[in-house]
mmCIF file of C-alpha atoms in Angstrom:
data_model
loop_
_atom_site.group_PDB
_atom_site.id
_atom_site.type_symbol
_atom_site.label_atom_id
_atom_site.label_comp_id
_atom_site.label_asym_id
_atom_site.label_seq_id
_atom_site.Cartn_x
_atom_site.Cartn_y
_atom_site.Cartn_z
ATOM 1 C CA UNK A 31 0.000 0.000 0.000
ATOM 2 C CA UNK A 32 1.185 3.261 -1.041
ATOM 3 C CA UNK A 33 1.966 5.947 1.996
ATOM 4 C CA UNK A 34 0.766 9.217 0.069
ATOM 5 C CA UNK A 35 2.424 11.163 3.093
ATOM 6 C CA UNK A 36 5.964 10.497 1.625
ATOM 7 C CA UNK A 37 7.460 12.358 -1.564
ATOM 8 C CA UNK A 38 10.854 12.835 -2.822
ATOM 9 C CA UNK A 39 12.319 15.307 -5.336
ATOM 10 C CA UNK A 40 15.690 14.764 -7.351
ATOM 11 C CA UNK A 41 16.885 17.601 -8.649
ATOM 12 C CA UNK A 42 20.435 18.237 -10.656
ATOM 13 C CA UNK A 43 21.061 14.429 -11.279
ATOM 14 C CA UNK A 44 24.033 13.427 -12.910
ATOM 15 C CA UNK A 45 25.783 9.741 -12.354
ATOM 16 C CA UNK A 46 28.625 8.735 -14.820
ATOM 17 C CA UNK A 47 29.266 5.032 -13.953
ATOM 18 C CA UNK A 48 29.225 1.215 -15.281
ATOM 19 C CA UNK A 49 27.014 -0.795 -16.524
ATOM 20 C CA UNK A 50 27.215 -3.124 -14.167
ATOM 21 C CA UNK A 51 26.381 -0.388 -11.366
ATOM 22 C CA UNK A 52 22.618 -0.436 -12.766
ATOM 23 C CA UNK A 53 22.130 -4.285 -11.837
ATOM 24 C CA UNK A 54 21.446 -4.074 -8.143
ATOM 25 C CA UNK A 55 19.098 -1.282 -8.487
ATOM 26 C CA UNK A 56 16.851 -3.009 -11.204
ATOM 27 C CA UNK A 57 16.572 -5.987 -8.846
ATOM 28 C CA UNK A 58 16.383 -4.062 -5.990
ATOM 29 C CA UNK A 59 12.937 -2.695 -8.194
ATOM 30 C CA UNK A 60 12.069 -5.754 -9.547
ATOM 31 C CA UNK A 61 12.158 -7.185 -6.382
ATOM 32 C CA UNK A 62 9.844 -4.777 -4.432
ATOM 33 C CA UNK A 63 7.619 -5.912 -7.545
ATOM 34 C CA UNK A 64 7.716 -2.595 -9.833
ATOM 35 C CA UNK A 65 6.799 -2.576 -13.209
ATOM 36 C CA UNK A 66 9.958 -1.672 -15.241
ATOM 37 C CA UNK A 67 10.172 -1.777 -19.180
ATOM 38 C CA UNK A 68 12.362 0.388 -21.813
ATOM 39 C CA UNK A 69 11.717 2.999 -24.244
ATOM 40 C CA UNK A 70 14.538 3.083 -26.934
ATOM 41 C CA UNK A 71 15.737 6.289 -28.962
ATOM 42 C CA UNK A 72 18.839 6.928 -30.997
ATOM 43 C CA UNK A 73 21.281 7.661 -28.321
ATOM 44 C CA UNK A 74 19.239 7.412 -25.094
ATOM 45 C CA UNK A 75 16.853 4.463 -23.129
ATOM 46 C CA UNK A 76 14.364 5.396 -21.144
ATOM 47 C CA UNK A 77 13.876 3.223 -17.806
ATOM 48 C CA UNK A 78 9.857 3.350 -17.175
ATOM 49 C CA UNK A 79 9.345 2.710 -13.424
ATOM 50 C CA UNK A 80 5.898 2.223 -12.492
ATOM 51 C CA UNK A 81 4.266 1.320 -8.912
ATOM 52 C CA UNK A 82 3.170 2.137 -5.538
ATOM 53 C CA UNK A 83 1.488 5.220 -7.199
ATOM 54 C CA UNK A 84 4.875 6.206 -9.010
ATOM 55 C CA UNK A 85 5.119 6.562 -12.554
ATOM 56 C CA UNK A 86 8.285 7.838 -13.998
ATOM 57 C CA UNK A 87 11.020 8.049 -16.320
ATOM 58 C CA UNK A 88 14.518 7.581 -16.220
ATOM 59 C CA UNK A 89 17.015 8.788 -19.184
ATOM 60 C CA UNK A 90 20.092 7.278 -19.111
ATOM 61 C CA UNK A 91 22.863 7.254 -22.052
ATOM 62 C CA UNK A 92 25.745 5.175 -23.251
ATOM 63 C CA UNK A 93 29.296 6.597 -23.521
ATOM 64 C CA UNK A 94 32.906 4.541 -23.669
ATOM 65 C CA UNK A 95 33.122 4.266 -19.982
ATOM 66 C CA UNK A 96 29.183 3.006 -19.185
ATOM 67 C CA UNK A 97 26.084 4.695 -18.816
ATOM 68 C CA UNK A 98 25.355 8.255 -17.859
ATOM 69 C CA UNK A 99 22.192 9.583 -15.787
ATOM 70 C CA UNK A 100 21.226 12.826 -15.793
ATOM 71 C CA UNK A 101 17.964 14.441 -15.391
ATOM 72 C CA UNK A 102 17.022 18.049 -13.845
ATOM 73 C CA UNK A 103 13.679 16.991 -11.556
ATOM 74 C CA UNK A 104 11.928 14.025 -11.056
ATOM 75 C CA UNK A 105 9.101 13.401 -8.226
ATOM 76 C CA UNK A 106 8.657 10.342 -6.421
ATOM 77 C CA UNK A 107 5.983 9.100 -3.633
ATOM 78 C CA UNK A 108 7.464 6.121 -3.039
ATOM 79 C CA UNK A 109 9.811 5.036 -0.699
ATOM 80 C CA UNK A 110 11.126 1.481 -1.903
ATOM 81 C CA UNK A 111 12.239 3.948 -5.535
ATOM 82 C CA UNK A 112 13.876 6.704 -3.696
ATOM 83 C CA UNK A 113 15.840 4.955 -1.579
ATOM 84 C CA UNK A 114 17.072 2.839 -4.464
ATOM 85 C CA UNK A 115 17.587 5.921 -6.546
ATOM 86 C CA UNK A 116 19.659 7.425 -3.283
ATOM 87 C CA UNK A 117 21.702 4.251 -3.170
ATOM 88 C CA UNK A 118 22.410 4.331 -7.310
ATOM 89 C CA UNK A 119 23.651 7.790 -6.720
ATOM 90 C CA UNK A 120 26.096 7.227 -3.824
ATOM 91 C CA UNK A 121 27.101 3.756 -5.832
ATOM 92 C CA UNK A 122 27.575 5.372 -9.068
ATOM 93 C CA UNK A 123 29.338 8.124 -7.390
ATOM 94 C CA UNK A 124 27.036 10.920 -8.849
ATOM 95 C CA UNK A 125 25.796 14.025 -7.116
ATOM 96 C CA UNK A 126 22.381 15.080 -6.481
ATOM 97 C CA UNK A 127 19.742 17.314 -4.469
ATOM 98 C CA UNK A 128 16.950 15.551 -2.718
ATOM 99 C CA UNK A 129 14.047 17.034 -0.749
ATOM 100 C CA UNK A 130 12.099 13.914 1.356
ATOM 101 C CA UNK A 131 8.644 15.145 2.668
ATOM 102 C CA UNK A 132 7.109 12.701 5.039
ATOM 103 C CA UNK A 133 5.385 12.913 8.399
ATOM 104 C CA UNK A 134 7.774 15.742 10.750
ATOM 105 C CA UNK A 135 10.465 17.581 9.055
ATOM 106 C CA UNK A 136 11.263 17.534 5.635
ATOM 107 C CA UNK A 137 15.050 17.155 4.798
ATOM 108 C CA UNK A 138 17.040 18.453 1.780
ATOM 109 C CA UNK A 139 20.455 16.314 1.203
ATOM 110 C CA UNK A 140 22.865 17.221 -1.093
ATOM 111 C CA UNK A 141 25.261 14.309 -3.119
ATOM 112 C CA UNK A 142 29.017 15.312 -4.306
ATOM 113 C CA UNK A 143 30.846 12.352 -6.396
ATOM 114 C CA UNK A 144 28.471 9.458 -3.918
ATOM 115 C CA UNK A 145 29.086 11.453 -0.884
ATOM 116 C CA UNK A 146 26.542 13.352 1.487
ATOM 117 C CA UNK A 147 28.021 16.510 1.568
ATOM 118 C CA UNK A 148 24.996 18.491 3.312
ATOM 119 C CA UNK A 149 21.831 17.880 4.727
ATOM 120 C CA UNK A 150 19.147 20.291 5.518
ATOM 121 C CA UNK A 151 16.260 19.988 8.273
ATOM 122 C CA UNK A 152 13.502 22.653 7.398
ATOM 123 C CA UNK A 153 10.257 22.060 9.643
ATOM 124 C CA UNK A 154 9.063 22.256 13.295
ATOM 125 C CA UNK A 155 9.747 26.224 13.438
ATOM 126 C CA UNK A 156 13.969 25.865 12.176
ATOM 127 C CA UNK A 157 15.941 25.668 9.170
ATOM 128 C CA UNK A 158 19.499 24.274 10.289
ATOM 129 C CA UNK A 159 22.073 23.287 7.282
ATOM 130 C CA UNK A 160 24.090 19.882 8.720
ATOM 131 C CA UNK A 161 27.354 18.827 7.413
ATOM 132 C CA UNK A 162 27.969 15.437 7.366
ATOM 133 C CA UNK A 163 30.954 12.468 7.103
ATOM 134 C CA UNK A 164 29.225 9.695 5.892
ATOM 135 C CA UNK A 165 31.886 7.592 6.800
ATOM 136 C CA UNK A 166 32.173 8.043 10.574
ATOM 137 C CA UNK A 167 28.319 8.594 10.304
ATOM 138 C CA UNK A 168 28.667 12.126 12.571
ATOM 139 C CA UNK A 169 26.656 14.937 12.257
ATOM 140 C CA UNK A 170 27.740 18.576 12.891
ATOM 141 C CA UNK A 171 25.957 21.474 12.359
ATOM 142 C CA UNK A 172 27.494 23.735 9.548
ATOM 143 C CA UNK A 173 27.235 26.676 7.547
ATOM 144 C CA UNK A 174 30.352 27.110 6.591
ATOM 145 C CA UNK A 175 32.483 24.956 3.595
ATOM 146 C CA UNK A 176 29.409 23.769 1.784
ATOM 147 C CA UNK A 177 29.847 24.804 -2.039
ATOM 148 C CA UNK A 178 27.885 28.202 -2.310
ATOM 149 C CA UNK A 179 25.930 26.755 -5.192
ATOM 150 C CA UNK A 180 25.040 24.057 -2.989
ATOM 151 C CA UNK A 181 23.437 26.276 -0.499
ATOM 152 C CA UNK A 182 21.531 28.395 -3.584
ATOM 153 C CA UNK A 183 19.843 25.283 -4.993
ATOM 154 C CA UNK A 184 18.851 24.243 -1.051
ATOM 155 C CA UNK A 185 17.870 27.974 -0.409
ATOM 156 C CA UNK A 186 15.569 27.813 -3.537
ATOM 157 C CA UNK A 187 14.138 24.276 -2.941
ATOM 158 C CA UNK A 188 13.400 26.020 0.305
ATOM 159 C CA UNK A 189 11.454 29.267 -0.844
ATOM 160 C CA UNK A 190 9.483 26.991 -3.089
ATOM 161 C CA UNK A 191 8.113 24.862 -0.219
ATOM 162 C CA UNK A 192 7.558 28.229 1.762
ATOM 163 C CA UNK A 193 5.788 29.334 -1.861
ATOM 164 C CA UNK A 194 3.588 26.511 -1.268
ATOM 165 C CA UNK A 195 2.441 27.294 2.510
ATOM 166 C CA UNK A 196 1.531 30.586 1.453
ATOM 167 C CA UNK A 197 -0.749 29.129 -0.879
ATOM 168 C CA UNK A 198 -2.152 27.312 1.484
ATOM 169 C CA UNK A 199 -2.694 29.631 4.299
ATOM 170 C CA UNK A 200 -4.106 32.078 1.075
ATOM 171 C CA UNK A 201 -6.503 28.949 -0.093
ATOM 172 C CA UNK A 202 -7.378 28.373 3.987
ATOM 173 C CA UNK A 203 -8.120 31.898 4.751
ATOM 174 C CA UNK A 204 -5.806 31.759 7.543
ATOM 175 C CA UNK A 205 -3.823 34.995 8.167
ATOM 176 C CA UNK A 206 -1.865 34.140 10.730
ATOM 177 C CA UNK A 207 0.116 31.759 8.981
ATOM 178 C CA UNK A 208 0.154 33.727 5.948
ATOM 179 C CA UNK A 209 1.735 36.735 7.474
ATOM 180 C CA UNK A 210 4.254 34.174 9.332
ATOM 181 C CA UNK A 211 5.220 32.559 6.024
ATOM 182 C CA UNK A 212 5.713 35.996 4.172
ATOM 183 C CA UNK A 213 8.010 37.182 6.842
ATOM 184 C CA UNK A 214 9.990 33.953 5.998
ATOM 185 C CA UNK A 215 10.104 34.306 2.858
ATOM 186 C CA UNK A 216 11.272 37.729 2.766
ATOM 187 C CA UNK A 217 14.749 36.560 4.916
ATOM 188 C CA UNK A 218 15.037 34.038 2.796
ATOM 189 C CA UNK A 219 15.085 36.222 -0.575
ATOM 190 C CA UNK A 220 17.377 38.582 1.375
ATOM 191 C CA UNK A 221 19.406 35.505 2.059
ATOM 192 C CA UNK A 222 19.636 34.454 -1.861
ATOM 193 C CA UNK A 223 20.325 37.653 -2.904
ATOM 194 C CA UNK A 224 22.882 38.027 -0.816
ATOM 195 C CA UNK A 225 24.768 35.124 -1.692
ATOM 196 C CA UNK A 226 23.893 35.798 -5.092
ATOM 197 C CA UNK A 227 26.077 38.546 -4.717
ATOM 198 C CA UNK A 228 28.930 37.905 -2.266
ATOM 199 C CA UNK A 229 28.399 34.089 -3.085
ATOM 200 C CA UNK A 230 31.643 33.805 -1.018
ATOM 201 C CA UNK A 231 30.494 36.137 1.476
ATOM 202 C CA UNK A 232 27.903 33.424 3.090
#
């Protein structure tokens, strides 16, 4: 049964890797019984993914090396595929951004060459940006040495959820929250702007 409550959206994919590296996470799928066939073009296959209320796409593309990924958004509600997408990524060594809405906070996580390079908690009154070794699995709270780009794509995955409150507290009548979510999203601009312009400034 599908939890409707959970969503996750990769944004800014890109994995470069082997062949081979594909395997686990088409069993992986085929395993959690997804429906999975191909759409062929000239120099690109198309992985159809289907299930648990998901139906998407995949592009990926032969080169010398293997097989290259890369897609700018795709939106997924189920868990079983997002995890496995996650776990292709940090495989295949790619980099991503990922925003995973679910019951409590939602959290934006950032992939460099397979690694977790930042993670964001936005939710329950806070933003805080988190720096983390995936290795030693330890988690420090950061806002400094996280790619400035990095922290413009998380800023602006932010503002759009905070775009979406507002249309909600607009849609519920509910002024409190509305004037509460425009006074975020006005620090928020501020904040893009100014890294926009001193982007190594923030």
């Amino acid at each position: 049964m599908t939890d409707y409550s959970f969503q996750a959206e990769f944004r800014d994919v890109y994995v470069d890797t082997k062949k081979a590296t594909l395997k686990p996470f088409i069993h992986v799928l085929l395993k959690k019984q997804y429906t999975l066939h191909w759409r062929y073009e000239e120099e690109k296959v198309h992985l159809h993914i289907n299930g648990y209320g998901d139906s998407v796409a995949i592009p990926i593309e032969k080169n010398d090396q293997g097989v290259m990924i890369s897609f700018s958004y795709i939106s997924i509600l189920s868990e079983p595929l997002a995890e496995a997408l996650e776990e292709l990524i940090a495989v295949g060594k790619g980099q991503a951004i990922v925003k995973t809405v679910n019951e409590g906070p939602i959290y934006v996580t950032s992939f460099e060459n397979g690694q977790i390079v930042s993670m964001m908690k936005i939710g329950e009154g806070e933003s805080v940006i988190m720096e983390t070794d995936r290795n030693v699995e330890r988690y420090t709270l950061c806002t400094r040495d996280i790619d400035p780009d990095v922290q413009c794509r998380i800023l602006q995955m932010e503002i759009d959820y905070r775009l979406m409150e507002l249309y909600e507290a607009m849609e519920s009548h509910d002024s409190t929250k509305k004037a509460e979510v425009k006074d975020e999203l006005k620090e928020l601009v501020k904040t893009l702007d100014r890294m926009l312009m001193h982007p190594r400034m923030s």
